PDB file of C-alpha atoms in Angstrom:
ATOM      1  CA  UNK A   1     -28.268  -0.899 -28.463  1.00 59.00           C
ATOM      2  CA  UNK A   2     -26.990  -2.148 -31.794  1.00 62.00           C
ATOM      3  CA  UNK A   3     -23.757  -0.202 -31.286  1.00 64.00           C
ATOM      4  CA  UNK A   4     -23.273  -1.797 -27.873  1.00 59.00           C
ATOM      5  CA  UNK A   5     -23.843  -5.279 -29.271  1.00 60.00           C
ATOM      6  CA  UNK A   6     -21.552  -4.503 -32.201  1.00 65.00           C
ATOM      7  CA  UNK A   7     -18.814  -3.395 -29.790  1.00 61.00           C
ATOM      8  CA  UNK A   8     -19.057  -6.629 -27.802  1.00 61.00           C
ATOM      9  CA  UNK A   9     -18.561  -8.523 -31.044  1.00 62.00           C
ATOM     10  CA  UNK A  10     -15.722  -6.339 -32.303  1.00 70.00           C
ATOM     11  CA  UNK A  11     -12.053  -7.314 -32.311  1.00 66.00           C
ATOM     12  CA  UNK A  12     -11.308  -4.450 -29.887  1.00 69.00           C
ATOM     13  CA  UNK A  13     -13.483  -5.942 -27.158  1.00 71.00           C
ATOM     14  CA  UNK A  14     -12.304  -9.504 -27.813  1.00 75.00           C
ATOM     15  CA  UNK A  15      -8.640  -8.439 -27.869  1.00 73.00           C
ATOM     16  CA  UNK A  16      -9.115  -6.408 -24.668  1.00 77.00           C
ATOM     17  CA  UNK A  17     -10.680  -9.412 -22.927  1.00 78.00           C
ATOM     18  CA  UNK A  18      -7.744 -11.564 -24.057  1.00 79.00           C
ATOM     19  CA  UNK A  19      -5.261  -9.014 -22.667  1.00 77.00           C
ATOM     20  CA  UNK A  20      -7.031  -8.873 -19.304  1.00 79.00           C
ATOM     21  CA  UNK A  21      -7.307 -12.675 -19.193  1.00 82.00           C
ATOM     22  CA  UNK A  22      -3.607 -13.077 -20.025  1.00 80.00           C
ATOM     23  CA  UNK A  23      -2.653 -10.598 -17.300  1.00 77.00           C
ATOM     24  CA  UNK A  24      -4.873 -12.427 -14.806  1.00 81.00           C
ATOM     25  CA  UNK A  25      -3.390 -15.815 -15.724  1.00 80.00           C
ATOM     26  CA  UNK A  26       0.157 -14.419 -15.372  1.00 80.00           C
ATOM     27  CA  UNK A  27      -0.728 -12.968 -11.976  1.00 74.00           C
ATOM     28  CA  UNK A  28      -2.280 -16.206 -10.691  1.00 78.00           C
ATOM     29  CA  UNK A  29       0.661 -18.245 -11.996  1.00 80.00           C
ATOM     30  CA  UNK A  30       3.277 -15.967 -10.444  1.00 74.00           C
ATOM     31  CA  UNK A  31       1.394 -15.840  -7.152  1.00 74.00           C
ATOM     32  CA  UNK A  32       1.158 -19.641  -7.116  1.00 74.00           C
ATOM     33  CA  UNK A  33       4.883 -20.007  -7.811  1.00 74.00           C
ATOM     34  CA  UNK A  34       5.814 -17.494  -5.118  1.00 68.00           C
ATOM     35  CA  UNK A  35       3.516 -19.197  -2.598  1.00 70.00           C
ATOM     36  CA  UNK A  36       5.056 -22.588  -3.440  1.00 72.00           C
ATOM     37  CA  UNK A  37       8.509 -21.087  -3.002  1.00 66.00           C
ATOM     38  CA  UNK A  38       7.410 -19.559   0.327  1.00 65.00           C
ATOM     39  CA  UNK A  39       6.064 -22.900   1.564  1.00 67.00           C
ATOM     40  CA  UNK A  40       9.365 -24.630   0.752  1.00 64.00           C
ATOM     41  CA  UNK A  41      11.335 -21.967   2.629  1.00 57.00           C
ATOM     42  CA  UNK A  42       8.960 -22.208   5.575  1.00 58.00           C
ATOM     43  CA  UNK A  43       9.319 -25.987   5.675  1.00 57.00           C
ATOM     44  CA  UNK A  44      13.093 -25.573   5.635  1.00 53.00           C
ATOM     45  CA  UNK A  45      12.899 -22.886   8.357  1.00 53.00           C
ATOM     46  CA  UNK A  46      14.690 -20.497   5.994  1.00 50.00           C
ATOM     47  CA  UNK A  47      11.940 -17.887   5.643  1.00 51.00           C
ATOM     48  CA  UNK A  48      13.066 -14.944   7.755  1.00 54.00           C
ATOM     49  CA  UNK A  49      10.937 -11.916   8.507  1.00 56.00           C
ATOM     50  CA  UNK A  50      12.918  -9.864   6.008  1.00 57.00           C
ATOM     51  CA  UNK A  51      12.295 -12.408   3.232  1.00 61.00           C
ATOM     52  CA  UNK A  52       8.589 -12.381   4.056  1.00 63.00           C
ATOM     53  CA  UNK A  53       8.604  -8.601   3.667  1.00 63.00           C
ATOM     54  CA  UNK A  54      10.426  -8.742   0.334  1.00 63.00           C
ATOM     55  CA  UNK A  55       8.109 -11.438  -1.033  1.00 64.00           C
ATOM     56  CA  UNK A  56       4.993  -9.498  -0.039  1.00 66.00           C
ATOM     57  CA  UNK A  57       6.290  -6.330  -1.667  1.00 65.00           C
ATOM     58  CA  UNK A  58       7.346  -8.282  -4.763  1.00 67.00           C
ATOM     59  CA  UNK A  59       3.805  -9.639  -5.133  1.00 68.00           C
ATOM     60  CA  UNK A  60       2.304  -6.156  -4.815  1.00 69.00           C
ATOM     61  CA  UNK A  61       4.790  -4.732  -7.328  1.00 69.00           C
ATOM     62  CA  UNK A  62       4.131  -7.495  -9.877  1.00 72.00           C
ATOM     63  CA  UNK A  63       0.384  -7.031  -9.515  1.00 73.00           C
ATOM     64  CA  UNK A  64       0.672  -3.274 -10.048  1.00 72.00           C
ATOM     65  CA  UNK A  65       2.944  -3.759 -13.070  1.00 75.00           C
ATOM     66  CA  UNK A  66       0.591  -6.266 -14.705  1.00 74.00           C
ATOM     67  CA  UNK A  67      -2.403  -3.947 -14.179  1.00 77.00           C
ATOM     68  CA  UNK A  68      -0.467  -1.038 -15.698  1.00 74.00           C
ATOM     69  CA  UNK A  69       0.676  -3.046 -18.738  1.00 77.00           C
ATOM     70  CA  UNK A  70      -2.819  -4.435 -19.347  1.00 76.00           C
ATOM     71  CA  UNK A  71      -4.313  -0.939 -19.123  1.00 76.00           C
ATOM     72  CA  UNK A  72      -1.792   0.499 -21.613  1.00 72.00           C
ATOM     73  CA  UNK A  73      -2.404  -2.326 -24.102  1.00 74.00           C
ATOM     74  CA  UNK A  74      -6.185  -1.985 -23.831  1.00 73.00           C
ATOM     75  CA  UNK A  75      -5.948   1.764 -24.392  1.00 71.00           C
ATOM     76  CA  UNK A  76      -3.739   1.244 -27.450  1.00 70.00           C
ATOM     77  CA  UNK A  77      -6.210  -1.280 -28.886  1.00 70.00           C
ATOM     78  CA  UNK A  78      -8.924   1.368 -28.558  1.00 67.00           C
ATOM     79  CA  UNK A  79      -6.802   3.937 -30.382  1.00 68.00           C
ATOM     80  CA  UNK A  80      -5.901   6.074 -27.386  1.00 66.00           C
ATOM     81  CA  UNK A  81      -2.632   7.998 -27.754  1.00 66.00           C
ATOM     82  CA  UNK A  82      -0.829   6.690 -24.706  1.00 63.00           C
ATOM     83  CA  UNK A  83       2.102   9.130 -25.033  1.00 64.00           C
ATOM     84  CA  UNK A  84      -0.202  12.154 -24.919  1.00 62.00           C
ATOM     85  CA  UNK A  85      -2.155  10.553 -22.106  1.00 59.00           C
ATOM     86  CA  UNK A  86       1.009  10.011 -20.078  1.00 60.00           C
ATOM     87  CA  UNK A  87       2.011  13.657 -20.582  1.00 58.00           C
ATOM     88  CA  UNK A  88      -1.416  14.778 -19.427  1.00 58.00           C
ATOM     89  CA  UNK A  89      -1.298  12.403 -16.490  1.00 59.00           C
ATOM     90  CA  UNK A  90       2.053  13.912 -15.499  1.00 61.00           C
ATOM     91  CA  UNK A  91       0.380  17.262 -14.874  1.00 59.00           C
ATOM     92  CA  UNK A  92      -2.525  15.615 -13.090  1.00 61.00           C
ATOM     93  CA  UNK A  93      -0.038  13.518 -11.098  1.00 59.00           C
ATOM     94  CA  UNK A  94       1.721  16.641  -9.867  1.00 59.00           C
ATOM     95  CA  UNK A  95      -1.597  18.025  -8.620  1.00 59.00           C
ATOM     96  CA  UNK A  96      -2.589  14.722  -7.044  1.00 57.00           C
ATOM     97  CA  UNK A  97       0.877  14.424  -5.512  1.00 57.00           C
ATOM     98  CA  UNK A  98       0.352  17.659  -3.606  1.00 57.00           C
ATOM     99  CA  UNK A  99      -2.952  16.350  -2.311  1.00 55.00           C
ATOM    100  CA  UNK A 100      -1.416  13.006  -1.338  1.00 63.00           C
ATOM    101  CA  UNK A 101       1.757  14.253   0.330  1.00 70.00           C
ATOM    102  CA  UNK A 102       1.262  12.146   3.448  1.00 74.00           C
ATOM    103  CA  UNK A 103       0.837   8.948   1.445  1.00 77.00           C
ATOM    104  CA  UNK A 104       3.951   9.730  -0.598  1.00 76.00           C
ATOM    105  CA  UNK A 105       5.888  10.373   2.614  1.00 80.00           C
ATOM    106  CA  UNK A 106       4.725   6.963   3.876  1.00 81.00           C
ATOM    107  CA  UNK A 107       5.920   5.247   0.689  1.00 79.00           C
ATOM    108  CA  UNK A 108       9.288   7.048   0.716  1.00 81.00           C
ATOM    109  CA  UNK A 109       9.891   6.246   4.378  1.00 83.00           C
ATOM    110  CA  UNK A 110       8.702   2.672   3.823  1.00 82.00           C
ATOM    111  CA  UNK A 111      11.274   2.323   1.040  1.00 80.00           C
ATOM    112  CA  UNK A 112      13.962   3.719   3.351  1.00 81.00           C
ATOM    113  CA  UNK A 113      13.002   1.244   6.080  1.00 81.00           C
ATOM    114  CA  UNK A 114      13.185  -1.624   3.608  1.00 78.00           C
ATOM    115  CA  UNK A 115      16.442  -0.682   1.880  1.00 77.00           C
ATOM    116  CA  UNK A 116      18.067   0.510   5.111  1.00 77.00           C
ATOM    117  CA  UNK A 117      17.086  -2.744   6.849  1.00 78.00           C
ATOM    118  CA  UNK A 118      15.647  -0.906   9.869  1.00 83.00           C
ATOM    119  CA  UNK A 119      13.531  -3.933  10.766  1.00 84.00           C
ATOM    120  CA  UNK A 120      11.483  -6.724   9.186  1.00 83.00           C
ATOM    121  CA  UNK A 121       8.453  -8.848   9.966  1.00 85.00           C
ATOM    122  CA  UNK A 122       9.160 -10.881  13.101  1.00 86.00           C
ATOM    123  CA  UNK A 123      11.576  -8.371  14.648  1.00 89.00           C
ATOM    124  CA  UNK A 124      10.818  -6.884  18.064  1.00 91.00           C
ATOM    125  CA  UNK A 125      11.280  -3.113  18.028  1.00 91.00           C
ATOM    126  CA  UNK A 126      11.008  -0.198  20.431  1.00 91.00           C
ATOM    127  CA  UNK A 127       9.064   2.688  18.927  1.00 88.00           C
ATOM    128  CA  UNK A 128       8.680   5.544  21.401  1.00 86.00           C
ATOM    129  CA  UNK A 129       7.263   3.977  24.560  1.00 87.00           C
ATOM    130  CA  UNK A 130       5.911   0.990  22.631  1.00 89.00           C
ATOM    131  CA  UNK A 131       7.740  -2.329  22.517  1.00 90.00           C
ATOM    132  CA  UNK A 132       6.267  -4.904  20.181  1.00 92.00           C
ATOM    133  CA  UNK A 133       6.710  -7.422  17.388  1.00 92.00           C
ATOM    134  CA  UNK A 134       6.393  -6.338  13.757  1.00 91.00           C
ATOM    135  CA  UNK A 135       3.577  -8.506  12.377  1.00 90.00           C
ATOM    136  CA  UNK A 136       3.017  -6.781   9.030  1.00 87.00           C
ATOM    137  CA  UNK A 137       4.927  -4.280   6.918  1.00 85.00           C
ATOM    138  CA  UNK A 138       3.978  -2.423   3.757  1.00 82.00           C
ATOM    139  CA  UNK A 139       5.334   0.682   2.086  1.00 80.00           C
ATOM    140  CA  UNK A 140       2.568   2.732   3.728  1.00 84.00           C
ATOM    141  CA  UNK A 141       2.279   1.402   7.280  1.00 89.00           C
ATOM    142  CA  UNK A 142       3.742  -0.940   9.867  1.00 90.00           C
ATOM    143  CA  UNK A 143       1.653  -3.101  12.194  1.00 92.00           C
ATOM    144  CA  UNK A 144       3.140  -3.837  15.613  1.00 92.00           C
ATOM    145  CA  UNK A 145       1.805  -6.271  18.210  1.00 92.00           C
ATOM    146  CA  UNK A 146       2.446  -4.683  21.583  1.00 92.00           C
ATOM    147  CA  UNK A 147       4.054  -7.293  23.846  1.00 89.00           C
ATOM    148  CA  UNK A 148       2.539  -5.948  27.061  1.00 85.00           C
ATOM    149  CA  UNK A 149      -1.101  -6.012  25.877  1.00 88.00           C
ATOM    150  CA  UNK A 150      -1.156  -7.920  22.539  1.00 89.00           C
ATOM    151  CA  UNK A 151      -2.827  -4.855  21.007  1.00 92.00           C
ATOM    152  CA  UNK A 152      -2.135  -4.364  17.286  1.00 93.00           C
ATOM    153  CA  UNK A 153      -0.849  -0.849  16.670  1.00 92.00           C
ATOM    154  CA  UNK A 154      -0.721   0.514  13.110  1.00 91.00           C
ATOM    155  CA  UNK A 155       1.878   3.220  12.560  1.00 90.00           C
ATOM    156  CA  UNK A 156       2.198   5.302   9.384  1.00 89.00           C
ATOM    157  CA  UNK A 157       5.729   4.910   8.059  1.00 87.00           C
ATOM    158  CA  UNK A 158       6.188   8.687   7.842  1.00 85.00           C
ATOM    159  CA  UNK A 159       6.052   8.781  11.658  1.00 86.00           C
ATOM    160  CA  UNK A 160       8.817   6.207  12.122  1.00 84.00           C
ATOM    161  CA  UNK A 161      11.861   8.439  12.295  1.00 79.00           C
ATOM    162  CA  UNK A 162      13.631   6.153  14.724  1.00 81.00           C
ATOM    163  CA  UNK A 163      13.043   2.589  15.863  1.00 84.00           C
ATOM    164  CA  UNK A 164      15.348   0.448  17.986  1.00 87.00           C
ATOM    165  CA  UNK A 165      15.548  -3.280  17.298  1.00 88.00           C
ATOM    166  CA  UNK A 166      15.296  -5.026  20.677  1.00 90.00           C
ATOM    167  CA  UNK A 167      18.224  -7.266  21.543  1.00 90.00           C
ATOM    168  CA  UNK A 168      17.807 -10.868  22.642  1.00 91.00           C
ATOM    169  CA  UNK A 169      19.819 -10.042  25.775  1.00 93.00           C
ATOM    170  CA  UNK A 170      17.958  -9.377  29.017  1.00 93.00           C
ATOM    171  CA  UNK A 171      19.709  -7.952  32.090  1.00 95.00           C
ATOM    172  CA  UNK A 172      18.334  -8.355  35.610  1.00 94.00           C
ATOM    173  CA  UNK A 173      19.821  -6.685  38.659  1.00 93.00           C
ATOM    174  CA  UNK A 174      19.902  -8.811  41.810  1.00 93.00           C
ATOM    175  CA  UNK A 175      20.201  -6.826  45.068  1.00 92.00           C
ATOM    176  CA  UNK A 176      21.876  -8.510  48.050  1.00 92.00           C
ATOM    177  CA  UNK A 177      22.544  -7.429  51.603  1.00 90.00           C
ATOM    178  CA  UNK A 178      25.838  -5.988  52.858  1.00 89.00           C
ATOM    179  CA  UNK A 179      25.578  -8.417  55.787  1.00 88.00           C
ATOM    180  CA  UNK A 180      25.709 -11.529  53.577  1.00 89.00           C
ATOM    181  CA  UNK A 181      29.030 -13.223  52.830  1.00 90.00           C
ATOM    182  CA  UNK A 182      30.035 -12.069  49.306  1.00 90.00           C
ATOM    183  CA  UNK A 183      31.745 -15.353  48.448  1.00 91.00           C
ATOM    184  CA  UNK A 184      28.650 -17.352  49.369  1.00 92.00           C
ATOM    185  CA  UNK A 185      26.385 -14.922  47.508  1.00 91.00           C
ATOM    186  CA  UNK A 186      28.435 -15.084  44.296  1.00 92.00           C
ATOM    187  CA  UNK A 187      28.557 -18.895  44.382  1.00 93.00           C
ATOM    188  CA  UNK A 188      24.796 -18.967  44.954  1.00 92.00           C
ATOM    189  CA  UNK A 189      24.129 -16.585  42.031  1.00 93.00           C
ATOM    190  CA  UNK A 190      26.248 -18.706  39.675  1.00 93.00           C
ATOM    191  CA  UNK A 191      24.187 -21.743  40.670  1.00 93.00           C
ATOM    192  CA  UNK A 192      21.015 -19.700  40.148  1.00 93.00           C
ATOM    193  CA  UNK A 193      22.210 -18.737  36.650  1.00 93.00           C
ATOM    194  CA  UNK A 194      22.576 -22.410  35.773  1.00 93.00           C
ATOM    195  CA  UNK A 195      19.005 -23.011  36.953  1.00 93.00           C
ATOM    196  CA  UNK A 196      17.754 -20.113  34.827  1.00 94.00           C
ATOM    197  CA  UNK A 197      19.320 -21.776  31.760  1.00 92.00           C
ATOM    198  CA  UNK A 198      16.809 -24.586  32.171  1.00 91.00           C
ATOM    199  CA  UNK A 199      13.782 -22.286  31.821  1.00 91.00           C
ATOM    200  CA  UNK A 200      11.723 -22.676  28.657  1.00 91.00           C
ATOM    201  CA  UNK A 201      12.917 -20.381  25.862  1.00 91.00           C
ATOM    202  CA  UNK A 202      16.137 -19.349  27.641  1.00 93.00           C
ATOM    203  CA  UNK A 203      19.192 -19.895  25.452  1.00 93.00           C
ATOM    204  CA  UNK A 204      21.887 -18.822  27.914  1.00 94.00           C
ATOM    205  CA  UNK A 205      22.369 -17.186  31.299  1.00 94.00           C
ATOM    206  CA  UNK A 206      25.402 -16.000  33.205  1.00 93.00           C
ATOM    207  CA  UNK A 207      26.280 -14.020  36.302  1.00 92.00           C
ATOM    208  CA  UNK A 208      28.328 -11.041  35.121  1.00 92.00           C
ATOM    209  CA  UNK A 209      29.441 -10.051  38.615  1.00 91.00           C
ATOM    210  CA  UNK A 210      29.194  -7.009  40.845  1.00 92.00           C
ATOM    211  CA  UNK A 211      27.478  -4.065  39.145  1.00 91.00           C
ATOM    212  CA  UNK A 212      26.867  -1.492  41.887  1.00 91.00           C
ATOM    213  CA  UNK A 213      27.405  -0.699  45.552  1.00 91.00           C
ATOM    214  CA  UNK A 214      24.130   0.972  46.451  1.00 86.00           C
ATOM    215  CA  UNK A 215      23.023   2.837  49.549  1.00 84.00           C
ATOM    216  CA  UNK A 216      21.343  -0.216  51.024  1.00 85.00           C
ATOM    217  CA  UNK A 217      22.340  -3.136  48.764  1.00 89.00           C
ATOM    218  CA  UNK A 218      25.136  -4.819  46.858  1.00 91.00           C
ATOM    219  CA  UNK A 219      23.903  -5.341  43.300  1.00 93.00           C
ATOM    220  CA  UNK A 220      24.894  -8.144  40.945  1.00 94.00           C
ATOM    221  CA  UNK A 221      23.958  -8.470  37.258  1.00 95.00           C
ATOM    222  CA  UNK A 222      22.486 -11.475  35.462  1.00 95.00           C
ATOM    223  CA  UNK A 223      22.677 -11.666  31.663  1.00 95.00           C
ATOM    224  CA  UNK A 224      19.977 -13.778  30.029  1.00 95.00           C
ATOM    225  CA  UNK A 225      19.669 -14.605  26.316  1.00 95.00           C
ATOM    226  CA  UNK A 226      16.112 -15.309  25.114  1.00 94.00           C
ATOM    227  CA  UNK A 227      13.827 -14.259  22.238  1.00 92.00           C
ATOM    228  CA  UNK A 228      12.626 -10.674  22.838  1.00 91.00           C
ATOM    229  CA  UNK A 229       8.984 -11.786  22.502  1.00 90.00           C
ATOM    230  CA  UNK A 230       9.221 -13.729  25.791  1.00 91.00           C
ATOM    231  CA  UNK A 231      11.394 -11.305  27.793  1.00 92.00           C
ATOM    232  CA  UNK A 232       8.505 -10.318  30.081  1.00 90.00           C
ATOM    233  CA  UNK A 233       7.641 -13.948  30.841  1.00 91.00           C
ATOM    234  CA  UNK A 234      11.295 -14.842  31.449  1.00 93.00           C
ATOM    235  CA  UNK A 235      11.768 -11.837  33.745  1.00 93.00           C
ATOM    236  CA  UNK A 236       8.780 -12.903  35.855  1.00 93.00           C
ATOM    237  CA  UNK A 237      10.085 -16.466  36.161  1.00 94.00           C
ATOM    238  CA  UNK A 238      13.593 -15.327  37.083  1.00 94.00           C
ATOM    239  CA  UNK A 239      12.306 -12.909  39.733  1.00 94.00           C
ATOM    240  CA  UNK A 240      10.186 -15.733  41.160  1.00 94.00           C
ATOM    241  CA  UNK A 241      13.278 -17.945  41.338  1.00 93.00           C
ATOM    242  CA  UNK A 242      15.336 -15.207  42.994  1.00 92.00           C
ATOM    243  CA  UNK A 243      12.664 -14.580  45.616  1.00 92.00           C
ATOM    244  CA  UNK A 244      12.217 -18.259  46.537  1.00 92.00           C
ATOM    245  CA  UNK A 245      15.860 -19.315  46.308  1.00 92.00           C
ATOM    246  CA  UNK A 246      16.926 -16.393  48.506  1.00 91.00           C
ATOM    247  CA  UNK A 247      14.401 -17.510  51.127  1.00 90.00           C
ATOM    248  CA  UNK A 248      15.574 -21.140  50.916  1.00 91.00           C
ATOM    249  CA  UNK A 249      19.259 -20.178  51.362  1.00 87.00           C
ATOM    250  CA  UNK A 250      18.589 -17.626  54.083  1.00 87.00           C
ATOM    251  CA  UNK A 251      19.853 -14.655  52.084  1.00 88.00           C
ATOM    252  CA  UNK A 252      18.211 -11.250  52.488  1.00 84.00           C
ATOM    253  CA  UNK A 253      16.713  -9.159  49.719  1.00 84.00           C
ATOM    254  CA  UNK A 254      17.423  -5.649  51.025  1.00 84.00           C
ATOM    255  CA  UNK A 255      15.085  -2.672  50.875  1.00 76.00           C
ATOM    256  CA  UNK A 256      15.689   1.014  51.608  1.00 72.00           C
ATOM    257  CA  UNK A 257      15.569   1.879  55.314  1.00 65.00           C
ATOM    258  CA  UNK A 258      15.733   5.166  57.146  1.00 65.00           C
ATOM    259  CA  UNK A 259      16.948   5.844  60.673  1.00 65.00           C
ATOM    260  CA  UNK A 260      15.108   8.681  62.391  1.00 67.00           C
ATOM    261  CA  UNK A 261      16.806  10.224  65.447  1.00 65.00           C
ATOM    262  CA  UNK A 262      14.791  12.309  67.884  1.00 68.00           C
ATOM    263  CA  UNK A 263      16.060  14.302  70.812  1.00 61.00           C
TER     264      UNK A 263
END
């Protein structure tokens, strides 16, 4: 008991507490400064998803570095040979590395995603059959909010070999009847495109023209520009407009038909 009390009163313990306290103060100060900087960027609407990702990773890196430096200094105060310890840890690290291959693969792939600018927080991506918004990214995993269900899907970075960043462009095919006057139909679709521009969230819309002569319909293509996160909602609104405006103007939305001849 006397030895324990003597240790708590020794310079080693006091110096170690000072080192830990200094590291903690540095961490809190840096975190406060970064958060203040983040708030200013957010207020100025200059904080992109990629900057959010970089700032989060910078905070984690600084925290890890401060912990490592504090640990080394404390060990040196207690007379531990850090050089020999590092050499020994190298061997242990190789063994641990074999056991933690999956985690290392996650970190390596996470670094590739970050440096290769595959995507960032706020981007809408297509991963396999999943289309969603990246809501959180770390070197180990990516969290995606699925647009169709709002489910949060966590994907290990080692499994992300390929991810497509979804464009803001949305294309909708409008089928028309062969019996309708093409000049009247095209004029009507241009007017419809102007109406679509007025929908909430839609930045632009245009009728690109004839896209296909199908078996039972003449197909035209609408190009709509809107944030990928609202594509589903915009598609539903546009289809509603097409259905009702066609009925108002007397145009026909064709459907496949089959003639059956019997003897």
